[in-house]
Amino acid sequence: MITMDPVVRECDVLVMGGGIGGLMAAIAAADAGARVIVAEKADTRRSGSGATGNDHFVCYIPEVHGDFEDFMRELKLTQAGLNADEPVLRAFAARSFEIARDWHKWGINMKLNGQWTFEGHAYPGHMRTHLKYDGRDQKKILTREALKRGVVIENKTPVAELLTDRAGRICGAMAIDVSDTVPAVKLFRTKTVIAATGSANRIYSSCTPAWMFNVAGCPACTGTGVAASYRVGATLVNMDIPAIPAGPKYFSRAGKGTWIGILRDYHGKNIGPFLEKPSREHGDITSDVWPSVFRDKQRDGTGPVYMDCSELSEEDMQYLLWAFTCEGDTSLVEAMEKQGIDLRRHMVEFGSYECTLLGRGVEIDPHAATNVPGLYAVGDQVGNFLSHIAGAATMGRIAGERAAEYARTAEPDDRVENHPVVAERRAFYTALMERKHGSSWKELNITVNQLMDDYVGVYNVRSETLMSAGLKYFGDLRKRAESSVMCRDAHELMRALEAFDLLDLAEVVCLSALERKETRGGHRRADYTFTNPLLNGMFVTARLQDGRPVISMRPAR
Amino acid sequence: MPPVIDPKKCVHCGTCAQICCMDVYGPAKPQTVPQVRYPEECWHCRACVMDCPAGAIELTYPLPMMILCKDAPARGEGGDRP
């Protein structure tokens, strides 16, 4: 049997994933007097999609934006309104400034040139909602602040399962210690869990399918927090509507909003109508308004589409190159240098990347609580609210405060060691580790990717027959994978469990997309080619009841 | 294959293996040059290069991740586009 660490860790608040949302949650819970542990897959100083930086932070500052309602109107109209429940959006926006001030105090430079500077991610003539900042050391600084408050950080410890008591309340969690080549199971006894594991970034094929980890967000984020929450009864929402990032083609990298340039065609003609000349204040928002522009123009033969920054002044060019380092894109800068690409005289081709579940996932209320007592969710893995770094940070604080408060009175049944899920999962992990021959985790991940691309894809159409067939194939794949995947060490076990989580989420995406009988955004149904106005503001939800998925629709709140 | 450690410069501190978000290095043995066990799983976030105290790591970029470019259009006098 796979080794079990005999020490059961005890805490009031267990944070699953030490990214921006997780660390902010841990800091807030510790400030509220809770005993906090962060269980992190890698090392919180450099993990997750904010590992090496970010440069835009959505923030409402009264002296800059004036009336709160005007700010909310802009946020809903152009930024984060599509999949969001308004009460959550409001809870976030109202407290976003206090986070920016604290971050600045802690040493993250939020005031470029000594003042609050709002640039980029904006429509010409509209209010600017994104504070420009330098996030290159944000993870190290938040880690230091968490440790200062007595938070215990357990690195190399990916949480794999959540545990609930007989009343359905959170009572613990199960993780894998991957610090050595030989894995061990670690148990946590806790009254609350804050799930903060980011998006599922390896569920569809990468834009370079043979290079699976070339994805825009951190490839270690595979939706485990979403899948594990679903398995204990949490409601998921908006899994049917795909998120499609874009950027330099084949060099998959988040940070499209950092680019200051104009999208142009092969001959240098502007693609969109929004800007004539690039400026620091406004990048080209053409691909935000028209997300399929790169694929559309490739398919109709009028492509490729390029990002042209060559008209920037030298001062603005230096500013752009510096902003890439704030955003954590130093590899992009280095790769361009190594290839002899100079943005002063070269245009770079842009393209769409793999689809992700960014901002699709666990449903929360304005306190970041899920429908499972004791379970909270924050960051990219939330399904009814997305505001990237600022959203993760602010809702992280709210979740930490609420979880600490809940933990003061919660008394879940003490049954972690003898929990049936622990016994069942331990046996499964052991089978994966003891198999001498079989399939690698990579085969499972690739098969999930190819089925997602073909049967519930975004670059192909979706339909009742395609998705029903896809669901059947995912079931077949599960049976084969459960009896054939083998792992040779702790690293491979971690990757295999990620791939099984992706498989769980693949089925929920299929079921949710079957429920939306219309075409909307990247969800293109060949059998329902129209957008149904009666479904405006309607969200598809999915949850497990007595082991069976229940899919329904609800109005946005 | 990314990343590449210069064994002459490496000070065996293990920082790269510890902070890698993808566990590309796997567990590092104390006082040794870390191995790059899972090079294909690199995200090219460049954290190891940035945090190496000895400047011993260089990232190489795989050919499939080639950045595609062409010359920007020439402009007329005064910076106007033709």
XYZ file of C-alpha atoms in Angstrom:
639
model
C 0.000 0.000 0.000
C 1.055 3.566 -0.636
C 2.629 5.025 2.511
C 0.416 7.063 4.822
C 2.050 9.863 6.803
C 1.055 8.978 10.389
C 0.740 12.641 11.416
C -2.732 14.071 10.706
C -2.318 17.837 10.286
C -4.919 19.879 12.146
C -6.163 23.363 11.350
C -9.222 25.600 11.233
C -8.686 26.683 7.650
C -6.971 24.583 5.009
C -6.097 26.503 1.855
C -5.868 24.268 -1.203
C -3.387 25.944 -3.548
C -1.038 28.780 -2.628
C -1.585 31.123 -5.563
C -2.708 34.723 -5.264
C -6.198 33.852 -3.995
C -4.944 31.126 -1.662
C -2.212 33.224 -0.041
C -4.556 36.189 0.424
C -7.116 33.845 1.992
C -4.471 32.411 4.318
C -3.303 35.876 5.388
C -6.867 37.028 6.122
C -7.796 33.859 8.028
C -4.631 34.114 10.141
C -5.363 37.786 10.840
C -8.795 36.661 12.054
C -7.158 34.285 14.538
C -7.528 30.964 12.711
C -4.940 28.176 12.566
C -4.117 28.068 8.867
C -2.307 25.601 6.620
C -1.639 26.194 2.924
C -1.182 22.931 0.982
C 0.622 23.840 -2.236
C 1.500 21.629 -5.208
C 4.836 23.366 -5.907
C 6.300 26.247 -3.849
C 4.158 29.294 -3.037
C 7.012 31.681 -3.867
C 6.747 30.906 -7.588
C 3.611 28.856 -8.210
C 0.463 29.276 -10.257
C -0.491 31.621 -13.044
C 0.869 34.627 -11.106
C 4.213 32.874 -10.508
C 6.508 35.462 -12.025
C 4.196 38.445 -12.206
C 1.136 40.296 -13.437
C 0.639 43.907 -14.451
C -3.109 44.694 -14.316
C -5.276 44.829 -11.201
C -8.979 45.735 -11.506
C -9.632 48.285 -8.803
C -12.223 50.867 -7.800
C -10.665 54.007 -6.353
C -13.267 56.667 -5.475
C -10.943 59.620 -6.113
C -10.107 58.233 -9.577
C -13.435 56.771 -10.720
C -15.998 58.869 -8.891
C -19.336 57.179 -8.339
C -19.241 53.430 -7.523
C -22.240 52.793 -9.799
C -20.395 54.268 -12.791
C -17.490 51.918 -12.095
C -19.856 48.946 -11.784
C -21.536 49.869 -15.068
C -18.177 49.828 -16.886
C -17.134 46.563 -15.216
C -20.347 44.819 -16.235
C -20.421 46.250 -19.753
C -16.861 45.694 -20.922
C -14.878 43.680 -18.410
C -16.341 40.985 -16.216
C -20.074 41.014 -16.617
C -20.727 38.093 -18.935
C -20.540 35.152 -16.548
C -20.720 37.030 -13.270
C -23.357 37.202 -10.588
C -23.639 40.877 -9.735
C -23.642 40.536 -5.922
C -20.234 38.801 -6.127
C -18.922 41.407 -8.552
C -20.050 44.174 -6.196
C -18.538 42.488 -3.122
C -15.231 42.325 -4.979
C -15.236 45.851 -6.412
C -16.149 47.442 -3.081
C -13.038 46.024 -1.383
C -10.554 45.999 -4.266
C -8.861 49.282 -3.239
C -7.976 48.110 0.268
C -6.108 45.184 -1.281
C -4.179 47.488 -3.640
C -3.200 49.682 -0.678
C -2.082 46.692 1.419
C -0.090 45.200 -1.432
C 1.678 48.533 -1.929
C 2.424 48.687 1.796
C 3.818 45.152 1.698
C 6.227 46.022 -1.131
C 4.382 45.199 -4.375
C 4.649 48.351 -6.476
C 1.029 49.322 -7.149
C 1.760 53.041 -7.696
C 3.813 53.444 -10.824
C 5.553 56.827 -10.797
C 4.182 57.326 -7.304
C 0.528 57.451 -8.299
C -2.414 55.149 -9.044
C -2.111 54.677 -12.813
C -4.923 53.123 -14.841
C -3.781 51.875 -18.245
C -4.705 49.159 -20.729
C -7.624 46.696 -20.982
C -9.846 49.686 -21.805
C -12.161 50.831 -24.547
C -11.364 54.259 -26.060
C -13.547 56.918 -24.458
C -14.462 54.645 -21.529
C -13.466 54.652 -17.870
C -10.244 52.737 -17.220
C -10.686 49.999 -14.591
C -7.253 48.307 -14.590
C -4.564 49.587 -12.262
C -1.135 49.083 -13.848
C 1.343 47.509 -11.411
C 4.596 45.606 -11.105
C 3.822 42.084 -9.862
C 7.127 40.344 -10.579
C 7.771 39.519 -6.906
C 4.146 39.305 -5.753
C 4.273 35.630 -4.816
C 7.427 35.982 -2.713
C 5.967 38.977 -0.901
C 2.608 37.320 -0.180
C 4.430 34.186 1.021
C 6.488 36.320 3.414
C 3.330 38.039 4.727
C 1.611 34.673 5.277
C 4.602 33.202 7.145
C 4.862 36.367 9.267
C 1.340 35.656 10.528
C 2.060 32.062 11.500
C 0.529 30.410 8.447
C 2.011 26.932 7.919
C 2.943 26.355 4.266
C 3.294 22.767 3.117
C 4.933 22.897 -0.300
C 5.066 19.920 -2.695
C 1.724 18.829 -1.255
C -1.075 18.815 -3.843
C -4.489 18.221 -2.267
C -6.281 15.500 -4.225
C -9.578 14.975 -2.371
C -11.843 16.837 0.024
C -13.531 14.960 2.845
C -17.004 15.628 4.224
C -18.713 14.285 7.343
C -22.054 12.484 7.509
C -23.893 15.800 7.449
C -22.062 16.859 4.285
C -19.805 19.376 6.045
C -16.107 19.733 5.278
C -14.072 17.743 7.803
C -10.731 17.184 6.094
C -8.667 16.685 2.986
C -6.282 14.190 1.479
C -3.041 15.221 -0.248
C -0.004 13.582 -1.822
C 3.498 14.374 -0.623
C 5.550 14.724 -3.815
C 8.730 16.066 -2.209
C 10.460 12.730 -2.770
C 10.305 10.222 -5.618
C 8.278 7.887 -3.393
C 4.829 9.400 -2.715
C 3.032 9.413 0.639
C -0.555 10.262 1.537
C -1.028 13.198 3.932
C -4.274 13.787 5.835
C -5.641 17.067 7.125
C -8.328 17.502 9.766
C -9.940 20.887 9.169
C -13.222 22.701 9.651
C -12.986 24.617 6.400
C -11.294 24.384 3.028
C -10.659 27.307 0.699
C -10.199 25.836 -2.780
C -7.901 28.001 -4.880
C -6.272 25.810 -7.517
C -6.773 28.004 -10.582
C -8.202 27.096 -13.943
C -7.988 23.784 -15.829
C -5.278 24.671 -18.287
C -4.609 21.248 -19.862
C -8.165 20.146 -20.673
C -8.028 20.999 -24.416
C -5.022 20.488 -26.697
C -2.302 23.104 -26.553
C -1.865 25.278 -29.665
C 1.212 23.077 -30.205
C -0.355 19.680 -29.463
C 2.963 17.824 -29.327
C 4.138 20.295 -26.672
C 1.421 19.810 -24.067
C 2.689 22.247 -21.436
C 2.804 25.212 -23.825
C -0.363 26.817 -22.399
C -1.200 30.417 -21.498
C -1.854 29.873 -17.770
C 0.236 27.688 -15.449
C 0.038 24.087 -16.733
C 0.170 22.769 -13.153
C -3.358 24.155 -12.721
C -5.613 21.329 -13.819
C -8.896 22.139 -12.122
C -8.367 19.866 -9.119
C -10.137 22.340 -6.819
C -13.130 22.351 -9.164
C -13.220 18.576 -9.605
C -12.715 17.821 -5.896
C -15.389 20.379 -4.924
C -17.801 18.802 -7.437
C -17.135 15.355 -6.000
C -18.259 16.512 -2.530
C -21.432 18.127 -3.879
C -20.452 21.700 -4.790
C -22.386 23.303 -7.633
C -20.396 24.180 -10.755
C -21.552 26.922 -13.111
C -20.875 28.199 -16.642
C -18.864 25.121 -17.608
C -20.519 25.253 -21.039
C -19.127 28.648 -22.082
C -15.489 28.336 -23.164
C -12.700 30.805 -22.417
C -10.270 31.291 -25.301
C -7.033 33.169 -24.620
C -4.850 34.660 -27.352
C -1.353 36.044 -27.816
C 1.827 35.372 -29.819
C 0.991 32.326 -31.923
C 2.750 29.107 -30.795
C 4.323 30.851 -27.746
C 1.345 30.442 -25.476
C 1.505 33.163 -22.852
C -1.012 35.171 -20.869
C -0.622 38.938 -21.000
C -2.377 40.001 -24.181
C -3.415 43.186 -22.378
C 0.232 44.102 -21.803
C 0.889 44.505 -25.537
C 0.736 48.067 -26.826
C 0.162 47.864 -30.552
C -2.385 47.489 -33.322
C -3.647 44.238 -34.847
C -2.858 44.380 -38.555
C -3.109 42.088 -41.543
C -0.304 40.829 -43.762
C -0.179 44.124 -45.654
C -0.234 46.268 -42.528
C -3.917 47.245 -42.731
C -5.735 47.659 -39.415
C -8.056 44.758 -38.529
C -10.333 46.592 -36.076
C -11.845 50.071 -35.966
C -10.871 50.977 -32.399
C -7.433 52.605 -32.652
C -5.406 54.315 -35.355
C -2.212 54.571 -33.308
C -1.229 52.558 -30.242
C -0.929 54.299 -26.874
C -0.042 53.319 -23.316
C -3.566 54.087 -22.225
C -5.180 51.841 -24.809
C -4.035 48.614 -26.385
C -6.040 47.263 -29.315
C -9.213 45.635 -27.960
C -10.230 44.184 -31.344
C -9.640 40.604 -30.216
C -11.618 41.169 -26.989
C -14.616 42.268 -29.041
C -13.975 39.618 -31.724
C -12.278 36.699 -29.905
C -12.325 34.374 -32.913
C -10.618 36.937 -35.173
C -7.400 34.921 -35.511
C -9.114 31.659 -36.446
C -11.709 33.384 -38.625
C -9.081 35.133 -40.694
C -6.942 32.008 -40.923
C -9.968 30.053 -42.193
C -11.173 32.581 -44.739
C -7.636 33.067 -46.042
C -7.337 36.768 -45.125
C -4.899 36.007 -42.306
C -2.451 35.981 -40.687
C -3.106 38.638 -38.058
C -0.103 40.446 -36.591
C 0.545 42.628 -33.557
C 2.332 45.736 -34.804
C 4.136 47.764 -32.110
C 6.526 49.453 -34.543
C 4.882 52.872 -34.270
C 5.650 53.252 -30.562
C 8.028 56.004 -29.520
C 11.307 54.714 -28.054
C 10.069 55.748 -24.613
C 6.851 53.758 -25.013
C 8.784 50.791 -26.444
C 11.006 50.726 -23.343
C 7.867 50.972 -21.235
C 6.323 47.975 -23.072
C 9.444 45.826 -22.599
C 9.527 46.762 -18.913
C 5.803 45.960 -18.560
C 6.439 42.434 -19.903
C 8.791 41.859 -16.954
C 6.110 43.125 -14.509
C 3.617 40.711 -16.106
C 6.038 37.794 -15.666
C 6.716 37.467 -19.394
C 10.516 37.679 -19.284
C 10.677 34.440 -21.254
C 8.737 36.063 -24.087
C 11.218 38.944 -24.161
C 14.166 36.539 -24.048
C 12.733 34.250 -26.723
C 12.220 37.226 -29.048
C 15.796 38.373 -28.418
C 17.141 34.905 -29.164
C 15.185 34.838 -32.421
C 16.401 38.314 -33.391
C 12.891 39.773 -33.231
C 12.804 43.522 -32.609
C 9.319 44.947 -32.052
C 10.554 48.285 -33.421
C 10.666 46.748 -36.897
C 8.924 43.377 -36.723
C 5.259 42.479 -36.368
C 4.535 39.305 -34.370
C 1.796 36.931 -35.502
C -0.969 36.436 -32.942
C -3.247 33.459 -32.576
C -5.863 31.856 -30.350
C -4.682 29.328 -27.812
C -6.205 26.279 -26.227
C -9.569 26.756 -24.568
C -9.503 26.734 -20.745
C -11.954 26.768 -17.849
C -10.717 30.183 -16.641
C -13.591 31.715 -14.683
C -15.748 28.612 -15.146
C -16.200 26.327 -12.170
C -17.362 26.493 -8.584
C -20.370 28.670 -7.758
C -19.864 31.032 -4.833
C -21.903 33.603 -2.941
C -20.639 37.139 -2.157
C -18.768 35.660 0.858
C -16.936 33.176 -1.421
C -18.892 30.325 0.185
C -20.090 27.337 -1.847
C -23.221 25.280 -1.159
C -21.079 22.750 0.787
C -20.827 23.872 4.439
C -17.216 24.791 5.232
C -16.118 24.936 1.579
C -15.094 28.245 -0.019
C -13.634 28.889 -3.476
C -11.642 31.778 -4.919
C -9.628 32.778 -7.973
C -9.695 31.432 -11.505
C -11.550 28.291 -10.435
C -14.745 30.232 -9.604
C -17.515 29.952 -12.195
C -19.745 32.957 -11.550
C -17.132 35.681 -11.154
C -13.779 36.454 -12.734
C -11.538 39.405 -12.233
C -8.182 37.716 -12.585
C -5.493 38.779 -10.074
C -7.591 41.439 -8.330
C -10.591 39.120 -8.149
C -8.501 36.299 -6.686
C -6.835 38.592 -4.161
C -9.985 40.345 -2.971
C -12.258 37.317 -2.833
C -9.343 35.476 -1.198
C -9.423 37.969 1.667
C -13.209 37.715 1.936
C -13.035 33.895 1.942
C -10.315 33.891 4.607
C -12.324 36.147 6.902
C -15.520 34.124 6.457
C -13.831 30.746 6.815
C -12.173 31.843 10.057
C -15.533 32.983 11.386
C -17.295 29.760 10.355
C -14.515 27.666 11.919
C -15.129 29.223 15.340
C -18.427 27.362 15.728
C -18.173 24.443 13.282
C -17.776 20.981 14.751
C -17.545 18.403 11.998
C -17.522 14.705 12.904
C -14.024 13.505 13.608
C -13.618 10.719 11.073
C -10.696 11.655 8.861
C -8.430 8.627 9.494
C -11.208 6.120 8.928
C -12.992 8.046 6.222
C -14.250 5.696 3.479
C -12.959 8.035 0.736
C -9.430 7.807 2.188
C -9.498 4.008 2.112
C -10.934 3.890 -1.409
C -8.541 6.501 -2.844
C -5.508 5.010 -1.119
C -6.299 1.664 -2.729
C -6.649 3.376 -6.118
C -3.322 5.251 -5.780
C -1.670 1.999 -4.731
C -3.009 0.232 -7.829
C -1.586 3.003 -10.032
C 1.807 2.746 -8.320
C 2.031 -1.062 -8.249
C 1.092 -1.732 -11.878
C 4.167 -2.952 -13.736
C 2.844 -2.366 -17.247
C 0.252 -0.011 -18.611
C -0.465 3.471 -19.933
C 1.304 6.634 -18.842
C -0.551 9.645 -17.410
C 0.350 11.434 -20.623
C -1.701 9.017 -22.701
C -4.728 9.766 -20.526
C -4.190 13.534 -20.735
C -3.745 13.422 -24.526
C -6.886 11.321 -24.966
C -8.930 13.769 -22.859
C -7.539 16.573 -25.079
C -8.399 14.906 -28.376
C -11.924 13.993 -27.243
C -12.504 17.538 -25.935
C -11.255 19.038 -29.227
C -13.443 16.836 -31.403
C -16.653 16.308 -29.401
C -17.098 19.413 -27.253
C -14.591 21.704 -28.915
C -14.602 25.383 -29.690
C -12.848 25.346 -33.051
C -15.324 22.733 -34.263
C -19.079 22.889 -33.788
C -20.904 21.205 -30.913
C -24.135 19.252 -31.314
C -26.416 16.812 -29.491
C -24.980 13.802 -31.319
C -21.330 14.867 -31.074
C -21.520 15.618 -27.354
C -23.596 12.533 -26.541
C -20.996 10.430 -28.344
C -18.252 12.342 -26.501
C -19.838 11.558 -23.137
C -19.968 7.880 -24.010
C -16.311 7.942 -25.073
C -15.255 9.715 -21.854
C -16.967 6.889 -19.927
C -15.144 4.290 -22.009
C -11.863 6.128 -21.453
C -12.424 6.212 -17.690
C -12.925 2.451 -17.535
C -9.798 1.781 -19.557
C -7.669 4.384 -17.747
C -8.653 3.264 -14.253
C -7.482 -0.241 -15.021
C -4.406 0.623 -17.084
C -2.675 3.855 -15.969
C 0.598 3.203 -14.171
C 2.897 5.583 -12.288
C 6.573 5.042 -11.579
C 7.100 7.772 -9.012
C 5.416 10.560 -7.021
C 5.688 13.012 -9.910
C 3.846 10.676 -12.254
C 1.188 9.980 -9.630
C 0.600 13.737 -9.317
C 0.252 14.051 -13.104
C -2.048 11.007 -13.317
C -4.398 12.394 -10.675
C -4.447 15.694 -12.568
C -5.444 13.838 -15.730
C -8.254 11.996 -13.899
C -9.518 15.380 -12.624
C -9.498 16.683 -16.196
C -11.573 13.654 -17.197
C -14.153 14.448 -14.490
C -14.361 18.047 -15.704
C -14.569 16.966 -19.351
C -17.779 15.103 -18.566
C -19.257 18.132 -16.772
C -18.370 20.375 -19.748
C -20.165 17.922 -22.069
C -23.257 17.696 -19.865
C -23.420 21.478 -19.371
C -22.956 22.221 -23.083
C -25.724 19.741 -23.977
C -28.047 21.749 -21.736
C -27.424 25.059 -23.551
C -29.555 24.636 -26.660
C -28.360 27.747 -28.499
C -25.177 29.279 -29.887
C -23.440 31.776 -27.607
C -19.847 33.043 -27.861
C -17.447 30.146 -28.301
C -20.266 27.646 -27.644
C -21.336 27.016 -31.246
C -24.131 24.471 -31.720
C -24.640 23.078 -35.214
C -28.158 22.019 -34.170
C -29.050 25.380 -32.557
C -27.280 27.968 -34.696
C -29.037 31.004 -33.176
C -28.529 32.949 -29.952
C -31.742 32.737 -27.949
C -32.506 36.084 -26.245
C -34.597 34.199 -23.683
C -31.353 32.636 -22.476
C -29.565 35.967 -21.946
C -28.271 35.993 -18.392
C -29.077 32.296 -17.866
C -26.326 30.139 -16.346
C -26.022 26.341 -16.641
C -25.266 24.637 -13.322
C -24.054 21.112 -12.552
C -23.850 19.198 -9.290
C -23.695 15.629 -8.077
C -26.706 14.307 -6.184
C -26.542 10.736 -4.889
C -23.631 10.166 -7.239
C -25.495 11.325 -10.359
C -25.036 14.660 -12.182
C -27.940 17.092 -12.014
C -27.837 19.765 -14.730
C -30.089 22.805 -14.718
C -30.321 26.474 -15.678
C -30.750 29.466 -13.428
C -30.975 33.220 -13.977
C -27.909 35.343 -13.209
C -28.155 36.920 -9.774
C 15.683 21.078 -23.873
C 14.755 23.645 -21.197
C 16.318 24.458 -18.726
C 20.066 23.880 -18.917
C 22.298 24.165 -15.815
C 25.973 25.056 -16.143
C 27.569 22.600 -13.671
C 30.633 24.861 -13.312
C 28.518 27.748 -12.048
C 25.942 25.769 -10.014
C 26.343 26.218 -6.241
C 24.158 23.180 -5.409
C 21.609 25.201 -3.437
C 18.605 23.403 -4.940
C 16.585 26.623 -5.323
C 15.643 25.868 -8.938
C 14.230 22.446 -8.083
C 12.411 23.778 -5.056
C 10.668 26.726 -6.710
C 9.836 25.196 -10.126
C 6.053 25.315 -10.473
C 6.109 22.307 -12.804
C 8.462 20.042 -10.798
C 10.588 19.865 -13.960
C 13.650 18.992 -11.879
C 12.002 16.521 -9.514
C 13.525 16.213 -6.039
C 17.097 17.519 -5.889
C 19.693 15.627 -3.874
C 21.526 17.920 -1.429
C 24.889 19.261 -2.610
C 24.492 18.099 -6.197
C 23.692 19.752 -9.523
C 19.927 19.249 -9.882
C 18.803 16.946 -12.657
C 16.274 18.111 -15.247
C 14.072 15.020 -15.088
C 10.969 16.214 -16.930
C 12.175 18.796 -19.510
C 9.034 18.530 -21.648
C 6.936 19.777 -18.736
C 8.654 23.189 -18.589
C 6.265 26.148 -18.774
C 9.147 28.517 -19.585
C 8.108 30.804 -16.731
C 11.825 31.497 -16.200
C 11.540 31.530 -12.390
C 14.587 29.246 -12.058
C 16.697 31.584 -14.195
C 15.525 34.615 -12.208
C 16.060 33.034 -8.782
C 19.331 31.150 -9.366
C 21.855 32.926 -7.111
C 24.749 31.912 -9.373
C 23.275 32.754 -12.783
C 23.897 29.130 -13.732
C 20.680 28.403 -15.639
C 19.786 29.143 -19.214
C 16.392 28.474 -20.708
C 16.220 27.021 -24.182
C 13.060 27.412 -26.212
C 11.727 24.453 -28.189
C 11.339 24.853 -31.958
C 7.547 24.281 -31.881
C 7.310 27.458 -29.770
C 8.939 29.536 -32.500
C 7.590 33.088 -32.553
C 6.348 34.008 -36.031
C 7.166 37.480 -37.346
C 7.513 39.587 -40.439
C 8.805 43.067 -41.163
C 6.463 45.844 -40.120
C 5.244 47.916 -43.073
C 7.517 50.773 -44.101
C 6.274 54.248 -43.277
C 6.457 57.376 -45.389
C 8.110 60.614 -44.337
C 6.781 62.027 -41.102
C 5.976 58.546 -39.807
C 2.746 58.172 -41.783
C 1.830 54.787 -43.170
C 1.882 54.614 -46.975
